[in-house]
PDB file of C-alpha atoms and ligand atoms in Angstrom:
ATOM      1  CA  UNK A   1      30.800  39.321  -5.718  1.00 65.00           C
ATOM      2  CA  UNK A   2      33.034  40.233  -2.636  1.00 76.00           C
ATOM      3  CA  UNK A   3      34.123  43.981  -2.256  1.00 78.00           C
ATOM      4  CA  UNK A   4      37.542  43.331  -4.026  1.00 80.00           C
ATOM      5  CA  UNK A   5      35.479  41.813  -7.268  1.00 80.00           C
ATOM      6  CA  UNK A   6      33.570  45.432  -6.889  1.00 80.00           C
ATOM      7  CA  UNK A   7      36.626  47.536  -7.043  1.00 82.00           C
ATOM      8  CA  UNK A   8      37.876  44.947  -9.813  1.00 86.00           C
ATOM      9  CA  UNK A   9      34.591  45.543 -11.707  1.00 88.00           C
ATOM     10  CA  UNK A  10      34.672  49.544 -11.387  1.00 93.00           C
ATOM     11  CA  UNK A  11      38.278  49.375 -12.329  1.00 93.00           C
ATOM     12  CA  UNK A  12      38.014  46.860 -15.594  1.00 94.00           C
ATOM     13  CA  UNK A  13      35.544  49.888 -16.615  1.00 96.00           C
ATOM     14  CA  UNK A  14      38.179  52.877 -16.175  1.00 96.00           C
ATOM     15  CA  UNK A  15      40.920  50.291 -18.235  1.00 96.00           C
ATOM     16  CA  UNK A  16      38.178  49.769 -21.188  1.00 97.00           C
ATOM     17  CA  UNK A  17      38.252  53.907 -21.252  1.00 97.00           C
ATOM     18  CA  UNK A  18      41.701  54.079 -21.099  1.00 96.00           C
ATOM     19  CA  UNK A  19      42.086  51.729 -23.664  1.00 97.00           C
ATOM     20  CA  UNK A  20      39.383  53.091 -25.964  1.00 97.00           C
ATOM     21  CA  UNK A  21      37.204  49.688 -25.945  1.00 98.00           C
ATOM     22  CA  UNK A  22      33.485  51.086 -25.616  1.00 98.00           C
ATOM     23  CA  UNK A  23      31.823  49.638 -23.118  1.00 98.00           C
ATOM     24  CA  UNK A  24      28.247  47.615 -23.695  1.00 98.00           C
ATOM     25  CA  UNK A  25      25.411  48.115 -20.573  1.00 98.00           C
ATOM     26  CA  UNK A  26      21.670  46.748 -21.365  1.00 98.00           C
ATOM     27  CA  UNK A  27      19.019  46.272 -19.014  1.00 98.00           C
ATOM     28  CA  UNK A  28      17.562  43.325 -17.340  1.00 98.00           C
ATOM     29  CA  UNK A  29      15.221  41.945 -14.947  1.00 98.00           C
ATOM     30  CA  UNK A  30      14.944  38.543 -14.788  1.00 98.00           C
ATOM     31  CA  UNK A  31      16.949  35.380 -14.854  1.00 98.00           C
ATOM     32  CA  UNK A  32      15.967  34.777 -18.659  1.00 98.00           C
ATOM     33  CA  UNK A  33      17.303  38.856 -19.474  1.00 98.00           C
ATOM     34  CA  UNK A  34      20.547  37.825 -16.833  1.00 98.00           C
ATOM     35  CA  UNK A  35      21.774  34.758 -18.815  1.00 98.00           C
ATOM     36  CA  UNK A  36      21.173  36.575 -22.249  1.00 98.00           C
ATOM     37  CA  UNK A  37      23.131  39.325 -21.506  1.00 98.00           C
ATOM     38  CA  UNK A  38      25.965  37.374 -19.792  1.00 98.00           C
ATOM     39  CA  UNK A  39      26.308  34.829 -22.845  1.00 98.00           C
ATOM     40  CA  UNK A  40      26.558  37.953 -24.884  1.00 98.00           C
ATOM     41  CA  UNK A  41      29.514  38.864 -22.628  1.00 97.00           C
ATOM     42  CA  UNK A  42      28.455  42.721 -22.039  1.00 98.00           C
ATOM     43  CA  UNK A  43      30.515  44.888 -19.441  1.00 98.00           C
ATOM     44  CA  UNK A  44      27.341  46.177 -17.185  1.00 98.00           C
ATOM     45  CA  UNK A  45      24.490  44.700 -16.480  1.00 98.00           C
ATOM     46  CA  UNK A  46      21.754  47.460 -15.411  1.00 98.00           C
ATOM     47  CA  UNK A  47      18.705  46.562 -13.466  1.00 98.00           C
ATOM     48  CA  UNK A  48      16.655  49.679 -14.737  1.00 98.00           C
ATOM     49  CA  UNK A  49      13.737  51.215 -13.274  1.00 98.00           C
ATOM     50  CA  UNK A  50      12.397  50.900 -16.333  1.00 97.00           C
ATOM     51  CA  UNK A  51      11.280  47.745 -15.168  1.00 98.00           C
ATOM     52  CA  UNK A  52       8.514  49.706 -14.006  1.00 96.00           C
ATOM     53  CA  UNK A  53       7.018  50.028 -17.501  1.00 93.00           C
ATOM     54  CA  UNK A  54       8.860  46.835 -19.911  1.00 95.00           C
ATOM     55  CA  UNK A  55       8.145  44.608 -16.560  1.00 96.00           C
ATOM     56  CA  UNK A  56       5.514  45.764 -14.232  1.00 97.00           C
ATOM     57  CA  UNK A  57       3.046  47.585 -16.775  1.00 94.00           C
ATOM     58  CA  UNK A  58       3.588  50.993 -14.868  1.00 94.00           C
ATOM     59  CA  UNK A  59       3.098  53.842 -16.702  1.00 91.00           C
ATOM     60  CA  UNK A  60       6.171  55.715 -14.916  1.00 93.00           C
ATOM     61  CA  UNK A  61       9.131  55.047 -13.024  1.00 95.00           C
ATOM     62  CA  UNK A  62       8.427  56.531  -9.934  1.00 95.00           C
ATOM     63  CA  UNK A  63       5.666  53.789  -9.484  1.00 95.00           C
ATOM     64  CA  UNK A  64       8.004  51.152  -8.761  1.00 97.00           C
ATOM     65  CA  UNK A  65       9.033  50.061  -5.475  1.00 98.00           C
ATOM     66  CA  UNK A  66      12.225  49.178  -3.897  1.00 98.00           C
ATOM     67  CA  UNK A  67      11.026  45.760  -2.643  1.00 98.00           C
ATOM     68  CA  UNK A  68       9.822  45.235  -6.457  1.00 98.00           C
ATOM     69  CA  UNK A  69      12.987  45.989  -7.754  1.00 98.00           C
ATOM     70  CA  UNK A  70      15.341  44.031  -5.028  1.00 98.00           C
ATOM     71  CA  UNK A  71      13.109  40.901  -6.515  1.00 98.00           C
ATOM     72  CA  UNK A  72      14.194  41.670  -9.910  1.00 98.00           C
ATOM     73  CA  UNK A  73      17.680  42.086  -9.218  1.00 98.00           C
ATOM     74  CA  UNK A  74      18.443  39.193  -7.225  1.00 98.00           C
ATOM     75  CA  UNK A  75      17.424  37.226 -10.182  1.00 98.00           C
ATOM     76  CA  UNK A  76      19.249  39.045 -12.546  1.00 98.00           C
ATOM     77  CA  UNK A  77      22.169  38.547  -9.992  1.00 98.00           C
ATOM     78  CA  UNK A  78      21.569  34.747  -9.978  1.00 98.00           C
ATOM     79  CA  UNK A  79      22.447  34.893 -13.985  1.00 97.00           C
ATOM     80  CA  UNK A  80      25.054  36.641 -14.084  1.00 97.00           C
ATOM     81  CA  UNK A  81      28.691  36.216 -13.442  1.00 95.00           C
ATOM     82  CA  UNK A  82      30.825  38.492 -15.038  1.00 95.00           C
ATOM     83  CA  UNK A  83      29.610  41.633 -15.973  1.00 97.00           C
ATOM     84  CA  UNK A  84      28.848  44.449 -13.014  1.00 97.00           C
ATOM     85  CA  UNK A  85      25.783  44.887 -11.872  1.00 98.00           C
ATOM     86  CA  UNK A  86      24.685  48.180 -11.264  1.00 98.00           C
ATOM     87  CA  UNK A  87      20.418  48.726 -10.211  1.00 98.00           C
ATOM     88  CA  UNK A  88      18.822  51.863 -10.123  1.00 98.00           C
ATOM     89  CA  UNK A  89      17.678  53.280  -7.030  1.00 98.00           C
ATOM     90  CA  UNK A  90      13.601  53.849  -7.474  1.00 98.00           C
ATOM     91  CA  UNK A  91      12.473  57.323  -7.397  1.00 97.00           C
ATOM     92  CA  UNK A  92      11.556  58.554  -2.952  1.00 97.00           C
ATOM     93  CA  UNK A  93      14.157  55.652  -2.414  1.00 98.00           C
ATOM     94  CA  UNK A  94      17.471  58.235  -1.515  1.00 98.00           C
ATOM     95  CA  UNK A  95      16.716  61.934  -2.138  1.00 97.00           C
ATOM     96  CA  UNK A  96      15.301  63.091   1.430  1.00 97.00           C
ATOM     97  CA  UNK A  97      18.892  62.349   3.014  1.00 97.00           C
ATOM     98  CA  UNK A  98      22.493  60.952   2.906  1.00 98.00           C
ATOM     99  CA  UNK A  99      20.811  58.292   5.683  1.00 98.00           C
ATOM    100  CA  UNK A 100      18.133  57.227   3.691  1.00 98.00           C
ATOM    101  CA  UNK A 101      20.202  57.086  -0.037  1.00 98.00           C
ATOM    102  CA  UNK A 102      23.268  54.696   2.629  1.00 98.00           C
ATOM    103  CA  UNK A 103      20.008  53.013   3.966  1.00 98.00           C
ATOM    104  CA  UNK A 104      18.463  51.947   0.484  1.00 98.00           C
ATOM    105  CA  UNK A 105      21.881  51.476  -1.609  1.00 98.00           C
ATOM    106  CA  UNK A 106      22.917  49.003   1.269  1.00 98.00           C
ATOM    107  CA  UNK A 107      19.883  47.157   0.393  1.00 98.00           C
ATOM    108  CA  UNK A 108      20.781  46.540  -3.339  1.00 98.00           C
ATOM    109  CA  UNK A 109      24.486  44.990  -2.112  1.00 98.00           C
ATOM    110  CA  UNK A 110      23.826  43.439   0.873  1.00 98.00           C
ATOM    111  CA  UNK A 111      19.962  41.973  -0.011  1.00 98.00           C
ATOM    112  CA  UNK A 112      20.495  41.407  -4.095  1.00 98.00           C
ATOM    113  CA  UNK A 113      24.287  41.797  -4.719  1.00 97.00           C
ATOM    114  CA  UNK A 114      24.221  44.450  -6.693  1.00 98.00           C
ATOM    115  CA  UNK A 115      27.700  45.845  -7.261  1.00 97.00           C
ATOM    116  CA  UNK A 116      26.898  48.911  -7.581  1.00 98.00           C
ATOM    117  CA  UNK A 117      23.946  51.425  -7.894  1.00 98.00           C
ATOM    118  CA  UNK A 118      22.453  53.980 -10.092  1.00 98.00           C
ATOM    119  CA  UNK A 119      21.253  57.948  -9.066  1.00 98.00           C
ATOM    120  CA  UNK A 120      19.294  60.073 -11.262  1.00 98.00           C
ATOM    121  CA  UNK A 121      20.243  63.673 -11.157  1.00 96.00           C
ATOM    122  CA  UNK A 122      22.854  66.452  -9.716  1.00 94.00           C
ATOM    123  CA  UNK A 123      22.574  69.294  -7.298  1.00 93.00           C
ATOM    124  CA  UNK A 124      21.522  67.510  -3.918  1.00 93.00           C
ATOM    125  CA  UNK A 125      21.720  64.413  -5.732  1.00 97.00           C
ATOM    126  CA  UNK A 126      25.515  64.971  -5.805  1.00 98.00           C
ATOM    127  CA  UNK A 127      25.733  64.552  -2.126  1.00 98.00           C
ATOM    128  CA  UNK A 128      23.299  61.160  -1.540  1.00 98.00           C
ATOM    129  CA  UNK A 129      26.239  59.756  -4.190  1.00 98.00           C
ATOM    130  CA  UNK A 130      29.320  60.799  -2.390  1.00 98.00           C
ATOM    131  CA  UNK A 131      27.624  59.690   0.928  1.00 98.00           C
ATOM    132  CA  UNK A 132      26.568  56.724  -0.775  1.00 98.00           C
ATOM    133  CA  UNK A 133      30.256  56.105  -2.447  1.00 98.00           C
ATOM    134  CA  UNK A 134      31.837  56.915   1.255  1.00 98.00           C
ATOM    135  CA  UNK A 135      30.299  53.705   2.534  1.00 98.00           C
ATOM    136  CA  UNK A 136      32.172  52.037  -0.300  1.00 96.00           C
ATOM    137  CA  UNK A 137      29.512  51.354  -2.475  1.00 97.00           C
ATOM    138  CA  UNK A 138      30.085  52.107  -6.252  1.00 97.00           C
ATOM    139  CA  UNK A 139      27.456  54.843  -7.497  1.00 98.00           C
ATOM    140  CA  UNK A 140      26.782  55.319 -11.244  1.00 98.00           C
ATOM    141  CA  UNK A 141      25.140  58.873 -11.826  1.00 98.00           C
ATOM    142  CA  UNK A 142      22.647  59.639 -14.502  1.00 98.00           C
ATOM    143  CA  UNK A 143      22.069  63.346 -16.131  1.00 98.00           C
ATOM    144  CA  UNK A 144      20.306  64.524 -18.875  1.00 98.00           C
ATOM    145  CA  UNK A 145      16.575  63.312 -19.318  1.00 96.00           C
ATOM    146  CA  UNK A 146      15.921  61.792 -16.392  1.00 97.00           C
ATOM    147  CA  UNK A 147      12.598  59.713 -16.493  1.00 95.00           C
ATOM    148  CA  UNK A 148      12.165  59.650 -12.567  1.00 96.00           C
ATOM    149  CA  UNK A 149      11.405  63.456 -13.347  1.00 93.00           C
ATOM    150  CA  UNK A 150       9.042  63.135 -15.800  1.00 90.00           C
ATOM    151  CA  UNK A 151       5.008  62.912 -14.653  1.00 83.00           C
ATOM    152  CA  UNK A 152       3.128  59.879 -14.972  1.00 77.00           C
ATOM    153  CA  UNK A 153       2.083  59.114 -18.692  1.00 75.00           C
ATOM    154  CA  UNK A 154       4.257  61.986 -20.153  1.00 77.00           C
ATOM    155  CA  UNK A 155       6.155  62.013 -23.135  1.00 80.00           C
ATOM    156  CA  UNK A 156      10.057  62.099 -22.292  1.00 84.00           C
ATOM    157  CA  UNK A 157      11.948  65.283 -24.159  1.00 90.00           C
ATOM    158  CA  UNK A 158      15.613  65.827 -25.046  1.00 94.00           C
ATOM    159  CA  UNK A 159      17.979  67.667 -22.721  1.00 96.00           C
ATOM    160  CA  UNK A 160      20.248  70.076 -23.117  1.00 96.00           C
ATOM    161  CA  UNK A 161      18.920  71.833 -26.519  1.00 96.00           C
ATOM    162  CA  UNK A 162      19.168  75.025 -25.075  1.00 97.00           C
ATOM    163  CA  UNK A 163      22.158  76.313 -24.173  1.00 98.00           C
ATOM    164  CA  UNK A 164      21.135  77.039 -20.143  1.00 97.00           C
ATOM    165  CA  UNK A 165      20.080  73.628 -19.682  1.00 97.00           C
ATOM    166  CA  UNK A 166      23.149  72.161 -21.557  1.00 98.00           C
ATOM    167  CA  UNK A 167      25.323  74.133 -19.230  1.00 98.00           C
ATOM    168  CA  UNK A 168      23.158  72.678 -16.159  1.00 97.00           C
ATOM    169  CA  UNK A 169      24.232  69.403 -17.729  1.00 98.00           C
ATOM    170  CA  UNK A 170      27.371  70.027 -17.713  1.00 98.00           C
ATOM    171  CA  UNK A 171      27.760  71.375 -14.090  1.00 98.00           C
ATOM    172  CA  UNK A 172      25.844  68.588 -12.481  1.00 98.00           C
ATOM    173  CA  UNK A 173      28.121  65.947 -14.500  1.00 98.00           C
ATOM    174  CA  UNK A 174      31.564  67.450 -13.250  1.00 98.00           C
ATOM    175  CA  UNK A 175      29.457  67.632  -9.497  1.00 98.00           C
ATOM    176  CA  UNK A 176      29.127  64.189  -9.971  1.00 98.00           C
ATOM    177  CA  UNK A 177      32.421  63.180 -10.975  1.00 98.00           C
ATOM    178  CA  UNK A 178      33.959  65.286  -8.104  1.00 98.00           C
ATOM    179  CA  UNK A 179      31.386  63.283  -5.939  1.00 98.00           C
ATOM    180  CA  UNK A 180      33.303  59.996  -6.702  1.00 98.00           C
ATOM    181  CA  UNK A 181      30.819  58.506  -8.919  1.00 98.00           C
ATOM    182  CA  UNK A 182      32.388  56.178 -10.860  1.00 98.00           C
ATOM    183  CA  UNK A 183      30.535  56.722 -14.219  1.00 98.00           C
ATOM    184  CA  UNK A 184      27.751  58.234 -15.514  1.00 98.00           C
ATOM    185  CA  UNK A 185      24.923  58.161 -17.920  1.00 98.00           C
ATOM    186  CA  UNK A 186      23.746  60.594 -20.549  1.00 98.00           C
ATOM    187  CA  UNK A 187      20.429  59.917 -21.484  1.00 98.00           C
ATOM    188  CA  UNK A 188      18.692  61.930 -24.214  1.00 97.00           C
ATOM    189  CA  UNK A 189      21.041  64.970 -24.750  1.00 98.00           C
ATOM    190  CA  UNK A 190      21.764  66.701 -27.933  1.00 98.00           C
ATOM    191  CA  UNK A 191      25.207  64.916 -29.323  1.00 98.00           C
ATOM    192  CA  UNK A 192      27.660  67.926 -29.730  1.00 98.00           C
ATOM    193  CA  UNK A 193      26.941  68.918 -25.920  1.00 98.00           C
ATOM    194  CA  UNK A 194      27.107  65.120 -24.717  1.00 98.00           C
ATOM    195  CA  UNK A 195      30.478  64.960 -27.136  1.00 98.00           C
ATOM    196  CA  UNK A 196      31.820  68.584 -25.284  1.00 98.00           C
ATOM    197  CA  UNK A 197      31.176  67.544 -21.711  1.00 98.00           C
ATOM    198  CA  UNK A 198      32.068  63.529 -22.144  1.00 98.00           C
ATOM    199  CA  UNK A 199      35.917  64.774 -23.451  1.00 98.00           C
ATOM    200  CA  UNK A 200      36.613  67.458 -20.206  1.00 98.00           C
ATOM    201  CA  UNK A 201      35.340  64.313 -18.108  1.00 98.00           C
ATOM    202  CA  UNK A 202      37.815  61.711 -16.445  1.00 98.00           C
ATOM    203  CA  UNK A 203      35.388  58.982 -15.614  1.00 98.00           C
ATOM    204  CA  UNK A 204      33.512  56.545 -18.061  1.00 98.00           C
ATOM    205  CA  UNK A 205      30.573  58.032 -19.579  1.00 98.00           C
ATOM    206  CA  UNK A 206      27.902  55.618 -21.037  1.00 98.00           C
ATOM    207  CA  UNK A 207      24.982  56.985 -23.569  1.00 98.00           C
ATOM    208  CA  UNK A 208      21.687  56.826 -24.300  1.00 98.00           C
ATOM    209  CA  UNK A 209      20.276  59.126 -27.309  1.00 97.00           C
ATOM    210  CA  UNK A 210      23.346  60.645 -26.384  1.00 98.00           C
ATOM    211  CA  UNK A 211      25.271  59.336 -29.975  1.00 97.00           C
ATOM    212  CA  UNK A 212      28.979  58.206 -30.226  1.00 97.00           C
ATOM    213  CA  UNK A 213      30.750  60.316 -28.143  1.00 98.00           C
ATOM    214  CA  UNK A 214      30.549  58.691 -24.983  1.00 98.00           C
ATOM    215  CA  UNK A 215      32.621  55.693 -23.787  1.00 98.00           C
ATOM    216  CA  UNK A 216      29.885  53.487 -23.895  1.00 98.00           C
ATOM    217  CA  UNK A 217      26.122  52.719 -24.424  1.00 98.00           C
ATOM    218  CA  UNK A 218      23.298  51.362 -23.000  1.00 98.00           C
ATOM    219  CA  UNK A 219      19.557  50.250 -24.352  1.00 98.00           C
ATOM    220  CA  UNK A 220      17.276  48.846 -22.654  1.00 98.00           C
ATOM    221  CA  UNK A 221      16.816  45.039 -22.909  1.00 98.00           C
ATOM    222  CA  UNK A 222      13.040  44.851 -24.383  1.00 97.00           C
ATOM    223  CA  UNK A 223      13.448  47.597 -26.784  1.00 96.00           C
ATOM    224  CA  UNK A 224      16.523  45.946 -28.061  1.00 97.00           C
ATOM    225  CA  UNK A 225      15.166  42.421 -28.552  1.00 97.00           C
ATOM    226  CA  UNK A 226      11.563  43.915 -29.924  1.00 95.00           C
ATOM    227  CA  UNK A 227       9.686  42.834 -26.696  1.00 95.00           C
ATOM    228  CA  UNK A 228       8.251  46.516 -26.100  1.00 87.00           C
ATOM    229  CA  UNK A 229       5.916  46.968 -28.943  1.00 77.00           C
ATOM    230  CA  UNK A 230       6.190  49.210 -31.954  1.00 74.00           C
ATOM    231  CA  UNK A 231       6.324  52.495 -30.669  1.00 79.00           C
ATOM    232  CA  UNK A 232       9.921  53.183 -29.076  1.00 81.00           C
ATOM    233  CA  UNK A 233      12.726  55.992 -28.933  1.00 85.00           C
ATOM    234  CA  UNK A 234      14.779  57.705 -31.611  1.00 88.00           C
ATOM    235  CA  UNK A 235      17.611  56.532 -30.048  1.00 92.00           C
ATOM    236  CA  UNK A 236      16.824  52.635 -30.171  1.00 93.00           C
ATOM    237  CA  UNK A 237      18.095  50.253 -32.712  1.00 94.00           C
ATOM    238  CA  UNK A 238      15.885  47.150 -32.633  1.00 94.00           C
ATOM    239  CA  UNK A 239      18.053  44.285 -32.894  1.00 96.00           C
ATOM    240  CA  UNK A 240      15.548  41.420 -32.977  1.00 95.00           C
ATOM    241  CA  UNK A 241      11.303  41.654 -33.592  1.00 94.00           C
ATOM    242  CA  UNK A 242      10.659  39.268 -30.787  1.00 96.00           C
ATOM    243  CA  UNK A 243       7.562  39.501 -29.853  1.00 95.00           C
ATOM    244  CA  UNK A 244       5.462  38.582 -33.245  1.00 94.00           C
ATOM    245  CA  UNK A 245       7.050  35.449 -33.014  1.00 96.00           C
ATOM    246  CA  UNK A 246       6.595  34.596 -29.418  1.00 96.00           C
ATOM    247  CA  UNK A 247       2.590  35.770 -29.737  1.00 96.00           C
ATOM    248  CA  UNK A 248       2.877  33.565 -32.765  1.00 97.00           C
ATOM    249  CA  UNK A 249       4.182  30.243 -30.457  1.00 98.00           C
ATOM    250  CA  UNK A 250       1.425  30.658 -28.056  1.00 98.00           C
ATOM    251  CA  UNK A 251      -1.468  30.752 -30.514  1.00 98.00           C
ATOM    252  CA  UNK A 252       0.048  27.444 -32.191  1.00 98.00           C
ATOM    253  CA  UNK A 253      -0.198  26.192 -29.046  1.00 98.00           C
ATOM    254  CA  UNK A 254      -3.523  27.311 -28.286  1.00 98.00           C
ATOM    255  CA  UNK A 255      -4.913  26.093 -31.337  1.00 98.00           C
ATOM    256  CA  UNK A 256      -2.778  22.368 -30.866  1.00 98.00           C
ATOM    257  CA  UNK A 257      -4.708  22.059 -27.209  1.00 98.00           C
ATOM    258  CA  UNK A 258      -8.248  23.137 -28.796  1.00 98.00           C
ATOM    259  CA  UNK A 259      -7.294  20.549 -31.280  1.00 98.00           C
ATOM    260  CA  UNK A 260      -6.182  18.041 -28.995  1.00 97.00           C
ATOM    261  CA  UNK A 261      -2.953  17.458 -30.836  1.00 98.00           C
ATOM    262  CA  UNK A 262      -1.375  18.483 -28.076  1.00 97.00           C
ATOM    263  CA  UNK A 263       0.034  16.751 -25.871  1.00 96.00           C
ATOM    264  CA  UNK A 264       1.415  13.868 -27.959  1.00 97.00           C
ATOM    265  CA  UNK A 265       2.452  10.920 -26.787  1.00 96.00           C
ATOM    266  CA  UNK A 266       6.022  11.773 -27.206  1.00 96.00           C
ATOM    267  CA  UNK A 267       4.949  14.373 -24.203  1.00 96.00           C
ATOM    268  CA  UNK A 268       3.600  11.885 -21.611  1.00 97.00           C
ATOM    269  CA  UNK A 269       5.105   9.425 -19.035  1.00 97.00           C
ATOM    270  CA  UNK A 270       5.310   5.886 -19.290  1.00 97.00           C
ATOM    271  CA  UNK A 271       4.796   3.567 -16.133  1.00 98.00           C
ATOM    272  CA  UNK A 272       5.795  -0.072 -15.826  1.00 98.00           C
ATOM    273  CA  UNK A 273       2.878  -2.340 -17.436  1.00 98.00           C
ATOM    274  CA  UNK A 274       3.352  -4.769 -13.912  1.00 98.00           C
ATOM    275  CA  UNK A 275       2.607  -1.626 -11.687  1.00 98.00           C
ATOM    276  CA  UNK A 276      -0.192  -0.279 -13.925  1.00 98.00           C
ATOM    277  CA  UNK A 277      -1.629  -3.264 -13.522  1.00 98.00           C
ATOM    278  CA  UNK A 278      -1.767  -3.310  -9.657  1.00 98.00           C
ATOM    279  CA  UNK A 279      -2.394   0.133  -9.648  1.00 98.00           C
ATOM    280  CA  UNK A 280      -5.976  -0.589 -11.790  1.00 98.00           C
ATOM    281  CA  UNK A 281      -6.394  -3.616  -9.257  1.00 98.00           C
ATOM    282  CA  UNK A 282      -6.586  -1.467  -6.223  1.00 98.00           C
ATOM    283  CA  UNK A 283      -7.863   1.551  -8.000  1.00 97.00           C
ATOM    284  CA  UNK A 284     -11.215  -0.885  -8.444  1.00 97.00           C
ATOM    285  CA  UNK A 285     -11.015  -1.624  -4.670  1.00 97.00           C
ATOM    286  CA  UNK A 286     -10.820   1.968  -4.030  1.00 97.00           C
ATOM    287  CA  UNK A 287     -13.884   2.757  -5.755  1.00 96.00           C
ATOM    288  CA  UNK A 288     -15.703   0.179  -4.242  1.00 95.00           C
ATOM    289  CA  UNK A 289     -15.041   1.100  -0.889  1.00 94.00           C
ATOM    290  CA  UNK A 290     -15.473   5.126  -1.900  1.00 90.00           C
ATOM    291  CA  UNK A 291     -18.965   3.732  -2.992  1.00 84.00           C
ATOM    292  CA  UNK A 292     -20.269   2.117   0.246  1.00 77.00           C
TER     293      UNK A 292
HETATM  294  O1  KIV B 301      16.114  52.492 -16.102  1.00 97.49           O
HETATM  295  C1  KIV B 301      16.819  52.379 -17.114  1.00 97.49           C
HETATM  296  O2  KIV B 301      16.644  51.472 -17.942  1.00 97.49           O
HETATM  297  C2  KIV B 301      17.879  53.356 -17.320  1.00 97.49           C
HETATM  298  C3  KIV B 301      18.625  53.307 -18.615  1.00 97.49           C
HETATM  299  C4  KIV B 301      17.792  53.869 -19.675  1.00 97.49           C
HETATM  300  C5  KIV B 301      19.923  53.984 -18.514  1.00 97.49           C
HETATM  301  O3  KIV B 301      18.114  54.172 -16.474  1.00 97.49           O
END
């Protein structure tokens, strides 16, 4: 994508919102995850850092790196054609300073083509995305629960149930629009506060355990398709059970090799019956001469 498909992208987004048309965002990370999502035509593509635990086996998202994650999205980028693709910044990747959050989001475009990238937080946060946004990158923010936030192997809690943190919402959300972001996720937030904030905001708003009121949601790829095992959010509707049926293929394979049943012959390669037969010719002499 050049800079004016970018702006194109970010504007197609504020359009959808005007219009009313939600907007769809899932995850992915890989060229399989890429092509699903863009035959299902979906508006943004995210490559989450929750590829650190559906992809990488962490057991947080601050574990993942940046180099893992540039991998992932430049195969997610070489599936995808239409929708925007937005990755998350990992977590130590752009807080310390506006240099470091240019340095890193520059990465994403320039060394994946990414369209566009993905903060977690307000406050200081705020400032990394309007630096970031000043070097004409796109910058998606993210408020509410906020997973780069929560320690390693902790459970993940809704935000915003009392009313001080709901108005801390709130304040880094309208930070962040004023900052030039050019949308921003609710993840995890009580649905009358998401549904209060999302209505005084001018930019798209995309949830997750957020409910209805925003302009759009996201889910994460595996937890939609029922690749990420049985336990899983509230907020996820499992669209497919997946991953029964794919442990399912590879025993049946399994068992066809221990058999022998597999391959078939339908499987193999023929070769012309003329050049087999020179082939055993000189494959005698070979073993001859490998003997003496
Ligand atoms: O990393 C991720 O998948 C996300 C979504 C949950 C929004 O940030």
């Amino acid at each position: 994508m050049t800079a004016d498909d970018q702006v194109r992208g970010v504007a197609r987004l504020a359009q959808l919102k005007r219009d009313g048309t939600p907007i769809v965002m899932v995850t992915a990370y890989d060229i399989v995850s890429a092509r699903v999502a863009e035959a299902a035509e979906v508006d943004i593509v995210l490559v989450g850092d929750s590829a650190a635990n559906v992809v990488l086996g962490y057991d947080s998202t601050r574990q993942v790196s940046v180099d893992e994650l540039l991998v992932l999205a430049r195969a997610v980028r070489r599936g995808l054609r239409t929708p925007l693709l937005v990755c998350d910044l990992p977590f130590g990747s752009y807080e310390l300073s506006d240099e470091q959050a240019v340095a890193t989001a520059r990465r994403f475009v320039v060394e994946a083509g990414c369209d566009a990238v993905k903060l977690e937080g307000g406050g200081a946060i705020a400032d990394r995305a309007r630096a970031i946004g000043g070097t004409g990158i796109p910058v998606m923010a993210h408020v509410g629960l906020l997973p780069q936030y929560v320690d390693p192997g902790n459970a993940f809690h809704v935000k915003g149930r009392d009313a001080d943190e709901a108005l801390a919402i709130a304040r880094a959300a309208f930070e962040l629009e004023r900052a030039g972001c050019f949308a921003i996720v609710f993840e995890a937030v009580p649905q009358p506060i998401t549904a209060a904030i999302v209505a005084k905001l001018r930019i798209p708003t995309i949830g997750i355990g957020a409910g209805g009121a925003t302009d759009g949601q996201v889910l994460v790829f595996h937890d939609l398709v029922g690749l990420s095992g049985p336990r899983h959010p509230r907020f996820v509707r499992q669209y497919a059970a997946l991953f029964e049926p794919m442990v399912a293929s590879v025993r049946a394979y399994a068992s066809d090799v221990r058999s022998r049943s597999f391959p078939a012959q339908a499987h193999t390669y023929a070769v012309p019956p003329d050049q087999l037969e020179v082939f055993r010719a000189r494959f005698d002499q070979l073993m001859v001469s490998q003997d003496n």
